[in-house]
Structures are given as C-alpha cells and as structure tokens.
PDB file of C-alpha atoms and ligand atoms in Angstrom:
ATOM      1  CA  MET A   1     -30.765-117.120   7.653  1.00 46.00           C
ATOM      2  CA  GLY A   2     -32.190-120.372   9.319  1.00 49.00           C
ATOM      3  CA  LYS A   3     -35.636-120.595  10.259  1.00 52.00           C
ATOM      4  CA  ASP A   4     -34.506-121.179  14.006  1.00 57.00           C
ATOM      5  CA  LYS A   5     -32.805-117.467  13.942  1.00 65.00           C
ATOM      6  CA  GLU A   6     -36.298-115.743  13.389  1.00 73.00           C
ATOM      7  CA  ILE A   7     -37.484-113.851  16.234  1.00 73.00           C
ATOM      8  CA  GLN A   8     -40.862-115.256  17.364  1.00 73.00           C
ATOM      9  CA  PRO A   9     -43.215-113.220  19.036  1.00 69.00           C
ATOM     10  CA  ALA A  10     -43.883-113.951  22.960  1.00 72.00           C
ATOM     11  CA  PRO A  11     -47.021-115.978  23.136  1.00 69.00           C
ATOM     12  CA  GLY A  12     -49.631-114.217  24.590  1.00 68.00           C
ATOM     13  CA  LEU A  13     -48.525-110.748  22.987  1.00 66.00           C
ATOM     14  CA  GLY A  14     -51.319-108.716  22.128  1.00 63.00           C
ATOM     15  CA  ALA A  15     -53.755-110.898  24.276  1.00 59.00           C
ATOM     16  CA  SER A  16     -54.470-107.478  26.093  1.00 59.00           C
ATOM     17  CA  PHE A  17     -55.813-105.780  22.999  1.00 57.00           C
ATOM     18  CA  GLU A  18     -58.315-108.668  22.078  1.00 53.00           C
ATOM     19  CA  LYS A  19     -62.037-107.508  22.356  1.00 58.00           C
ATOM     20  CA  THR A  20     -65.014-109.403  22.242  1.00 59.00           C
ATOM     21  CA  PRO A  21     -66.626-108.134  18.905  1.00 67.00           C
ATOM     22  CA  ARG A  22     -69.865-106.398  19.985  1.00 83.00           C
ATOM     23  CA  ALA A  23     -72.991-105.748  17.804  1.00 85.00           C
ATOM     24  CA  THR A  24     -73.227-102.532  15.896  1.00 87.00           C
ATOM     25  CA  LEU A  25     -75.439 -99.834  17.771  1.00 90.00           C
ATOM     26  CA  GLN A  26     -77.968 -97.996  15.593  1.00 88.00           C
ATOM     27  CA  LEU A  27     -81.010 -95.898  15.900  1.00 91.00           C
ATOM     28  CA  SER A  28     -84.087 -98.294  15.466  1.00 90.00           C
ATOM     29  CA  THR A  29     -87.801 -98.829  16.609  1.00 88.00           C
ATOM     30  CA  LYS A  30     -90.038-101.485  17.591  1.00 85.00           C
ATOM     31  CA  ALA A  31     -91.430-103.095  14.255  1.00 80.00           C
ATOM     32  CA  GLN A  32     -95.042-102.594  13.894  1.00 70.00           C
ATOM     33  CA  VAL A  33     -97.097-105.999  13.224  1.00 64.00           C
ATOM     34  CA  TRP A  34     -99.384-105.308  10.007  1.00 61.00           C
ATOM     35  CA  GLY A  35    -103.192-105.732  10.633  1.00 61.00           C
ATOM     36  CA  HIS A  36    -102.618-105.814  14.654  1.00 59.00           C
ATOM     37  CA  GLN A  37    -103.928-102.356  15.808  1.00 61.00           C
ATOM     38  CA  SER A  38    -102.881-102.769  19.470  1.00 65.00           C
ATOM     39  CA  GLU A  39     -99.480-102.754  20.482  1.00 63.00           C
ATOM     40  CA  ALA A  40    -100.119-105.430  22.872  1.00 63.00           C
ATOM     41  CA  SER A  41    -100.323-107.932  19.886  1.00 63.00           C
ATOM     42  CA  TRP A  42     -96.947-106.736  18.741  1.00 69.00           C
ATOM     43  CA  GLU A  43     -95.460-108.577  21.971  1.00 75.00           C
ATOM     44  CA  PRO A  44     -95.087-112.149  22.397  1.00 75.00           C
ATOM     45  CA  THR A  45     -97.209-114.191  24.860  1.00 77.00           C
ATOM     46  CA  GLY A  46     -96.147-115.810  28.193  1.00 79.00           C
ATOM     47  CA  GLU A  47     -96.645-119.172  26.417  1.00 82.00           C
ATOM     48  CA  LYS A  48     -94.225-118.317  23.704  1.00 80.00           C
ATOM     49  CA  TRP A  49     -91.491-117.345  26.256  1.00 78.00           C
ATOM     50  CA  GLN A  50     -92.256-120.645  28.244  1.00 84.00           C
ATOM     51  CA  ALA A  51     -91.693-122.495  24.818  1.00 82.00           C
ATOM     52  CA  ILE A  52     -87.964-121.515  24.710  1.00 82.00           C
ATOM     53  CA  GLY A  53     -87.534-121.837  28.785  1.00 82.00           C
ATOM     54  CA  GLY A  54     -88.992-118.546  29.988  1.00 83.00           C
ATOM     55  CA  ARG A  55     -88.079-114.782  29.562  1.00 82.00           C
ATOM     56  CA  GLU A  56     -85.931-114.815  32.705  1.00 86.00           C
ATOM     57  CA  GLN A  57     -84.075-117.878  31.836  1.00 88.00           C
ATOM     58  CA  VAL A  58     -83.573-116.568  28.314  1.00 86.00           C
ATOM     59  CA  LEU A  59     -81.949-113.224  29.754  1.00 87.00           C
ATOM     60  CA  GLN A  60     -79.541-115.446  32.094  1.00 90.00           C
ATOM     61  CA  GLN A  61     -78.431-117.434  28.725  1.00 89.00           C
ATOM     62  CA  LEU A  62     -77.837-114.307  26.844  1.00 88.00           C
ATOM     63  CA  GLY A  63     -75.022-113.453  29.222  1.00 89.00           C
ATOM     64  CA  SER A  64     -73.958-110.902  31.786  1.00 90.00           C
ATOM     65  CA  ARG A  65     -72.862-107.918  29.408  1.00 93.00           C
ATOM     66  CA  CYS A  66     -74.809-105.743  26.929  1.00 94.00           C
ATOM     67  CA  ALA A  67     -74.316-107.117  23.660  1.00 93.00           C
ATOM     68  CA  PHE A  68     -73.635-103.520  22.344  1.00 93.00           C
ATOM     69  CA  CYS A  69     -71.293-101.684  24.624  1.00 92.00           C
ATOM     70  CA  GLY A  70     -70.338-104.649  26.740  1.00 92.00           C
ATOM     71  CA  LEU A  71     -71.386-103.188  30.071  1.00 92.00           C
ATOM     72  CA  ALA A  72     -71.776-105.801  32.965  1.00 91.00           C
ATOM     73  CA  THR A  73     -74.645-105.112  34.957  1.00 92.00           C
ATOM     74  CA  GLN A  74     -77.535-107.065  36.626  1.00 91.00           C
ATOM     75  CA  GLY A  75     -80.237-104.646  34.929  1.00 91.00           C
ATOM     76  CA  LEU A  76     -79.867-106.011  31.454  1.00 94.00           C
ATOM     77  CA  GLN A  77     -82.833-106.111  29.165  1.00 93.00           C
ATOM     78  CA  VAL A  78     -83.793-108.513  26.386  1.00 91.00           C
ATOM     79  CA  HIS A  79     -83.638-107.088  22.862  1.00 92.00           C
ATOM     80  CA  SER A  80     -84.969-108.452  19.617  1.00 89.00           C
ATOM     81  CA  ARG A  81     -82.208-107.893  17.176  1.00 87.00           C
ATOM     82  CA  ASP A  82     -84.442-107.375  14.104  1.00 80.00           C
ATOM     83  CA  ASP A  83     -87.127-105.383  16.048  1.00 82.00           C
ATOM     84  CA  ARG A  84     -89.478-107.857  15.736  1.00 81.00           C
ATOM     85  CA  HIS A  85     -90.625-108.701  19.186  1.00 78.00           C
ATOM     86  CA  LEU A  86     -92.982-111.764  17.875  1.00 75.00           C
ATOM     87  CA  ARG A  87     -89.904-113.556  16.716  1.00 79.00           C
ATOM     88  CA  VAL A  88     -88.725-115.295  20.029  1.00 76.00           C
ATOM     89  CA  ASP A  89     -85.815-117.424  19.240  1.00 83.00           C
ATOM     90  CA  LEU A  90     -82.275-117.274  20.739  1.00 82.00           C
ATOM     91  CA  ASP A  91     -80.534-116.137  17.578  1.00 86.00           C
ATOM     92  CA  ASN A  92     -82.760-113.119  17.514  1.00 88.00           C
ATOM     93  CA  LEU A  93     -82.337-112.085  21.030  1.00 91.00           C
ATOM     94  CA  ALA A  94     -79.753-110.042  22.694  1.00 93.00           C
ATOM     95  CA  ALA A  95     -78.879-108.815  26.308  1.00 94.00           C
ATOM     96  CA  ALA A  96     -78.695-104.840  26.268  1.00 95.00           C
ATOM     97  CA  ASP A  97     -78.438-102.305  28.970  1.00 95.00           C
ATOM     98  CA  ALA A  98     -81.385 -99.829  29.254  1.00 96.00           C
ATOM     99  CA  LEU A  99     -79.591 -96.958  27.067  1.00 97.00           C
ATOM    100  CA  CYS A 100     -78.727 -99.140  24.148  1.00 96.00           C
ATOM    101  CA  HIS A 101     -81.761-100.991  24.403  1.00 95.00           C
ATOM    102  CA  GLY A 102     -83.449 -97.181  24.438  1.00 95.00           C
ATOM    103  CA  TRP A 103     -81.755 -96.626  21.050  1.00 95.00           C
ATOM    104  CA  HIS A 104     -83.879 -99.308  19.406  1.00 94.00           C
ATOM    105  CA  HIS A 105     -87.393 -97.900  20.851  1.00 92.00           C
ATOM    106  CA  LEU A 106     -87.293 -94.398  19.379  1.00 94.00           C
ATOM    107  CA  GLY A 107     -90.987 -94.822  18.756  1.00 91.00           C
ATOM    108  CA  GLU A 108     -91.889 -95.331  22.475  1.00 91.00           C
ATOM    109  CA  LEU A 109     -90.377 -92.088  23.558  1.00 93.00           C
ATOM    110  CA  ALA A 110     -92.671 -89.345  24.026  1.00 93.00           C
ATOM    111  CA  ALA A 111     -91.306 -85.656  23.238  1.00 92.00           C
ATOM    112  CA  GLY A 112     -88.838 -84.636  25.895  1.00 92.00           C
ATOM    113  CA  ASP A 113     -87.937 -88.215  27.069  1.00 96.00           C
ATOM    114  CA  GLY A 114     -84.946 -87.899  24.937  1.00 97.00           C
ATOM    115  CA  TYR A 115     -83.042 -85.890  21.783  1.00 97.00           C
ATOM    116  CA  LEU A 116     -81.364 -86.978  18.756  1.00 97.00           C
ATOM    117  CA  VAL A 117     -77.961 -85.274  18.776  1.00 97.00           C
ATOM    118  CA  TYR A 118     -75.121 -85.022  16.211  1.00 97.00           C
ATOM    119  CA  LEU A 119     -71.850 -86.125  17.603  1.00 94.00           C
ATOM    120  CA  PRO A 120     -69.949 -87.572  14.682  1.00 92.00           C
ATOM    121  CA  GLY A 121     -66.425 -87.854  16.795  1.00 86.00           C
ATOM    122  CA  LEU A 122     -67.797 -90.277  19.474  1.00 90.00           C
ATOM    123  CA  SER A 123     -68.898 -94.072  18.722  1.00 92.00           C
ATOM    124  CA  PRO A 124     -72.227 -94.776  19.806  1.00 93.00           C
ATOM    125  CA  GLN A 125     -70.821 -97.088  22.749  1.00 92.00           C
ATOM    126  CA  ASP A 126     -68.909 -94.442  24.153  1.00 92.00           C
ATOM    127  CA  ILE A 127     -71.636 -91.727  23.875  1.00 93.00           C
ATOM    128  CA  ASN A 128     -73.564 -94.338  26.065  1.00 94.00           C
ATOM    129  CA  HIS A 129     -70.954 -94.897  28.447  1.00 92.00           C
ATOM    130  CA  LEU A 130     -70.396 -91.055  29.153  1.00 93.00           C
ATOM    131  CA  GLN A 131     -74.274 -90.484  29.247  1.00 95.00           C
ATOM    132  CA  ARG A 132     -74.021 -93.428  31.996  1.00 94.00           C
ATOM    133  CA  THR A 133     -71.366 -91.896  34.163  1.00 92.00           C
ATOM    134  CA  LEU A 134     -72.887 -88.476  33.797  1.00 94.00           C
ATOM    135  CA  LEU A 135     -76.427 -89.861  34.820  1.00 96.00           C
ATOM    136  CA  ILE A 136     -74.806 -91.470  37.981  1.00 94.00           C
ATOM    137  CA  ALA A 137     -72.873 -88.348  38.775  1.00 93.00           C
ATOM    138  CA  LEU A 138     -76.296 -86.351  38.440  1.00 95.00           C
ATOM    139  CA  SER A 139     -77.954 -88.355  41.133  1.00 93.00           C
ATOM    140  CA  SER A 140     -74.708 -88.441  43.524  1.00 91.00           C
ATOM    141  CA  ASP A 141     -74.969 -86.518  46.957  1.00 91.00           C
ATOM    142  CA  ASP A 142     -71.818 -84.618  46.046  1.00 90.00           C
ATOM    143  CA  ALA A 143     -73.061 -81.171  44.798  1.00 94.00           C
ATOM    144  CA  GLU A 144     -69.722 -80.349  42.921  1.00 92.00           C
ATOM    145  CA  LEU A 145     -69.956 -83.423  41.194  1.00 90.00           C
ATOM    146  CA  ARG A 146     -73.698 -82.817  40.158  1.00 94.00           C
ATOM    147  CA  GLU A 147     -72.683 -79.326  38.974  1.00 95.00           C
ATOM    148  CA  ASP A 148     -69.823 -80.777  36.714  1.00 93.00           C
ATOM    149  CA  ALA A 149     -72.266 -83.401  35.304  1.00 94.00           C
ATOM    150  CA  ARG A 150     -75.029 -80.763  34.557  1.00 95.00           C
ATOM    151  CA  ALA A 151     -72.459 -79.025  32.730  1.00 94.00           C
ATOM    152  CA  LEU A 152     -71.394 -81.842  30.619  1.00 93.00           C
ATOM    153  CA  MET A 153     -74.895 -82.948  29.918  1.00 95.00           C
ATOM    154  CA  ALA A 154     -75.908 -79.721  28.825  1.00 95.00           C
ATOM    155  CA  TRP A 155     -72.678 -79.651  26.344  1.00 94.00           C
ATOM    156  CA  LEU A 156     -74.314 -83.029  25.004  1.00 94.00           C
ATOM    157  CA  VAL A 157     -77.800 -81.910  24.588  1.00 96.00           C
ATOM    158  CA  THR A 158     -76.237 -78.620  22.676  1.00 96.00           C
ATOM    159  CA  HIS A 159     -75.606 -80.983  19.713  1.00 96.00           C
ATOM    160  CA  ARG A 160     -79.437 -81.014  19.170  1.00 97.00           C
ATOM    161  CA  ASP A 161     -79.214 -78.080  17.196  1.00 97.00           C
ATOM    162  CA  TYR A 162     -77.121 -79.598  14.579  1.00 97.00           C
ATOM    163  CA  VAL A 163     -79.970 -82.105  14.223  1.00 96.00           C
ATOM    164  CA  MET A 164     -82.420 -79.425  14.202  1.00 97.00           C
ATOM    165  CA  ARG A 165     -80.568 -77.612  11.232  1.00 97.00           C
ATOM    166  CA  GLY A 166     -80.119 -80.982   9.062  1.00 94.00           C
ATOM    167  CA  TRP A 167     -83.563 -82.526   9.859  1.00 94.00           C
ATOM    168  CA  GLY A 168     -85.999 -79.977  11.101  1.00 96.00           C
ATOM    169  CA  THR A 169     -86.525 -81.762  14.333  1.00 96.00           C
ATOM    170  CA  TYR A 170     -84.402 -83.435  17.093  1.00 97.00           C
ATOM    171  CA  GLU A 171     -87.499 -85.197  18.731  1.00 96.00           C
ATOM    172  CA  PRO A 172     -87.286 -89.216  18.355  1.00 95.00           C
ATOM    173  CA  ALA A 173     -90.849 -89.853  16.825  1.00 94.00           C
ATOM    174  CA  PRO A 174     -90.170 -88.298  13.582  1.00 94.00           C
ATOM    175  CA  PHE A 175     -86.795 -90.418  13.389  1.00 94.00           C
ATOM    176  CA  ALA A 176     -88.918 -93.668  14.388  1.00 92.00           C
ATOM    177  CA  GLN A 177     -91.399 -92.955  11.397  1.00 91.00           C
ATOM    178  CA  ALA A 178     -88.695 -92.367   8.914  1.00 90.00           C
ATOM    179  CA  ILE A 179     -86.985 -95.799  10.257  1.00 89.00           C
ATOM    180  CA  ALA A 180     -90.089 -97.680  10.032  1.00 86.00           C
ATOM    181  CA  ARG A 181     -90.131 -96.370   6.120  1.00 85.00           C
ATOM    182  CA  LEU A 182     -86.502 -97.227   5.549  1.00 83.00           C
ATOM    183  CA  ASN A 183     -87.249-100.742   6.545  1.00 74.00           C
ATOM    184  CA  GLN A 184     -89.073-100.991   3.547  1.00 74.00           C
ATOM    185  CA  VAL A 185     -86.264-100.064   1.199  1.00 75.00           C
ATOM    186  CA  GLU A 186     -83.688-102.544  -0.086  1.00 76.00           C
ATOM    187  CA  GLY A 187     -80.564-103.114   1.983  1.00 79.00           C
ATOM    188  CA  ASP A 188     -80.219-101.244   5.309  1.00 78.00           C
ATOM    189  CA  PRO A 189     -79.333 -97.605   4.549  1.00 83.00           C
ATOM    190  CA  ARG A 190     -79.537 -96.472   8.154  1.00 82.00           C
ATOM    191  CA  GLU A 191     -75.862 -96.966   8.967  1.00 83.00           C
ATOM    192  CA  GLU A 192     -75.236 -94.219   6.289  1.00 86.00           C
ATOM    193  CA  VAL A 193     -78.309 -91.796   6.854  1.00 88.00           C
ATOM    194  CA  PHE A 194     -78.247 -91.633  10.228  1.00 92.00           C
ATOM    195  CA  ALA A 195     -74.310 -91.609  10.670  1.00 92.00           C
ATOM    196  CA  GLY A 196     -73.020 -89.559  13.481  1.00 94.00           C
ATOM    197  CA  LEU A 197     -76.555 -89.323  15.080  1.00 96.00           C
ATOM    198  CA  ALA A 198     -77.152 -90.570  19.032  1.00 96.00           C
ATOM    199  CA  VAL A 199     -79.724 -90.385  21.751  1.00 97.00           C
ATOM    200  CA  VAL A 200     -79.389 -88.548  24.946  1.00 97.00           C
ATOM    201  CA  PHE A 201     -81.934 -89.485  27.077  1.00 97.00           C
ATOM    202  CA  HIS A 202     -83.936 -87.562  29.790  1.00 97.00           C
ATOM    203  CA  PRO A 203     -82.409 -88.395  33.220  1.00 96.00           C
ATOM    204  CA  GLU A 204     -85.793 -88.856  34.460  1.00 96.00           C
ATOM    205  CA  LEU A 205     -86.386 -91.818  32.173  1.00 96.00           C
ATOM    206  CA  MET A 206     -83.457 -93.776  33.396  1.00 96.00           C
ATOM    207  CA  ARG A 207     -83.733 -92.825  37.058  1.00 96.00           C
ATOM    208  CA  GLU A 208     -84.455 -96.828  38.116  1.00 96.00           C
ATOM    209  CA  ASP A 209     -81.492 -97.809  36.285  1.00 96.00           C
ATOM    210  CA  THR A 210     -78.896 -95.177  37.266  1.00 96.00           C
ATOM    211  CA  ARG A 211     -80.018 -95.938  40.750  1.00 95.00           C
ATOM    212  CA  LYS A 212     -78.752 -99.892  39.904  1.00 94.00           C
ATOM    213  CA  TRP A 213     -75.661 -98.766  37.655  1.00 93.00           C
ATOM    214  CA  SER A 214     -74.520 -96.279  40.781  1.00 91.00           C
ATOM    215  CA  ARG A 215     -74.784 -99.222  43.485  1.00 90.00           C
ATOM    216  CA  GLU A 216     -72.930-101.694  41.103  1.00 89.00           C
ATOM    217  CA  LEU A 217     -70.133 -98.915  40.048  1.00 80.00           C
ATOM    218  CA  GLN A 218     -70.039 -97.529  43.681  1.00 74.00           C
ATOM    219  CA  ALA A 219     -68.724-100.965  44.711  1.00 72.00           C
ATOM    220  CA  HIS A 220     -65.769-100.954  42.469  1.00 69.00           C
ATOM    221  CA  HIS A 221     -65.210 -97.004  41.964  1.00 65.00           C
ATOM    222  CA  PRO A 222     -66.053 -94.940  44.942  1.00 65.00           C
ATOM    223  CA  LEU A 223     -67.676 -91.782  43.643  1.00 64.00           C
ATOM    224  CA  SER A 224     -65.311 -89.650  46.229  1.00 65.00           C
ATOM    225  CA  GLN A 225     -62.351 -90.210  43.448  1.00 67.00           C
ATOM    226  CA  TRP A 226     -64.499 -89.493  40.494  1.00 66.00           C
ATOM    227  CA  LYS A 227     -64.084 -85.865  40.935  1.00 69.00           C
ATOM    228  CA  GLN A 228     -60.191 -86.052  41.139  1.00 68.00           C
ATOM    229  CA  VAL A 229     -60.706 -87.937  37.578  1.00 66.00           C
ATOM    230  CA  TYR A 230     -62.956 -85.360  35.951  1.00 67.00           C
ATOM    231  CA  HIS A 231     -60.720 -82.588  37.109  1.00 67.00           C
ATOM    232  CA  ALA A 232     -57.577 -84.128  35.942  1.00 67.00           C
ATOM    233  CA  VAL A 233     -59.060 -84.859  32.465  1.00 63.00           C
ATOM    234  CA  MET A 234     -60.691 -81.290  31.884  1.00 65.00           C
ATOM    235  CA  HIS A 235     -57.869 -79.311  33.326  1.00 67.00           C
ATOM    236  CA  SER A 236     -55.070 -81.681  31.563  1.00 62.00           C
ATOM    237  CA  PRO A 237     -52.758 -79.356  29.585  1.00 61.00           C
ATOM    238  CA  ALA A 238     -52.843 -81.891  26.570  1.00 49.00           C
TER     239      ALA A 238
HETATM  240 ZN1   ZN B 301     -75.119-101.208  26.127  1.00 71.23          ZN
END
C-alpha cells in the first residue's frame, strides 16, 4: 500500500485535549532562615524586589493563571517555589491563588484555620476547585444554595477523621513541623508520605478572596444557574 493511501489525522485533531502543564501541588511550609529568629527576616526587603523590577511587576510577569490549578483571577499571589522567600529570582517564583498558595504555608495556619483531610480519590487541584466553588456558594444570598454548600463542606471536613486515625492530629502545625524535618532528608519523600492529604480552609480565612472570586465568576456564570447544576449532579441516576 502506497504511502499516499495512509489515512492522515486531520490537523488540529486532539488540540482540545492539550493542557498547559501545571506545577505539582503538595503540602509545604515556609522555609526558616537559620540564625534569624524573627519571621520578618525570612522575607526579602523592598530593595530586593526592586532589583528584579518590583513585586507587583513581577506578579504581572508571572501570568494571569495560578501555576498549580490554572485558575484565572486578579487575586493571584507571589509564591516561592522552593519555599525560600529570600530567593527572589524569576525561576523561583510562581503565581498562585490563595488556596493553592495556602497549601504551601501550613506553618502559618493557626489551630482551626484549616484541617488536613484524606481524600485520595481527588486531585489536589480538583479539591481546590471544589472548595472554591463551595466558598462562593456559602457567601451567596441564596439560602438553599448556602445549605447545599454547607452540607458538602461538612462532608469534606469529615475526611479529617481518617487523618486523625492515621496521624494522631489533623491540625496543620504538626504537619508543618514534619515537613521542615523532611526537608533535611535526602530527596523529597513528601509526595509519597502525604499522598491523598489535602487542606480544607476555614471559610473566614478566605473571605476576602472569596469575595473576589465571587465577583469574577458571577460575570461568567450567574449563581442563579448553579442550583440547577448542583441538583443535576447530585440527583443524577448514574
Ligand atoms: Zn490554584
């Protein structure tokens, strides 16, 4: 059979499956700077930011989407990829939304600010998309929508019980301490050690960001349609 008889795939076939590779989202905590007691000295000075063009300009350069979950929002934050905030150079910086960024700052969460939950069936990115949707719904004016969101949020939080059974705690602080110790271990065992773990944040902690997301999302997806979507999903026969 001649080569000209071969069936050639149409150009562009599969283009809709293309995805921008995203950074892996895993639990982390801000690196301490040895010999510096105060946390302020773990942060770069204004001059250090100015040397690479200023903090706000850097954030613009990092793009309009979260490097971890792909969310497009005006409310992105500057994240230090290796958790060393003093290393201010573009290779080490990424834009992250408040939820994905929060996963990297476990040491700064007080008791009750968030819980570690065990949800092995969901990707960390999907957990954050779900949690964001629930936060927006919880802050809506629609009582029925808030009730649905509260029930789903409660379901998410029940998964902290598995963490309590396996680790003896679901508070973020002890995990931050464990991560600081693991950082001194050769290689990075975190992905294996913490597989299936996720952070669910207290809605109050994300209030400002929720307001922003809510405004941005409502411009595209009016909340009045969400109820139908929620009921279609929850009561689907499949
Ligand atoms: Zn994100």
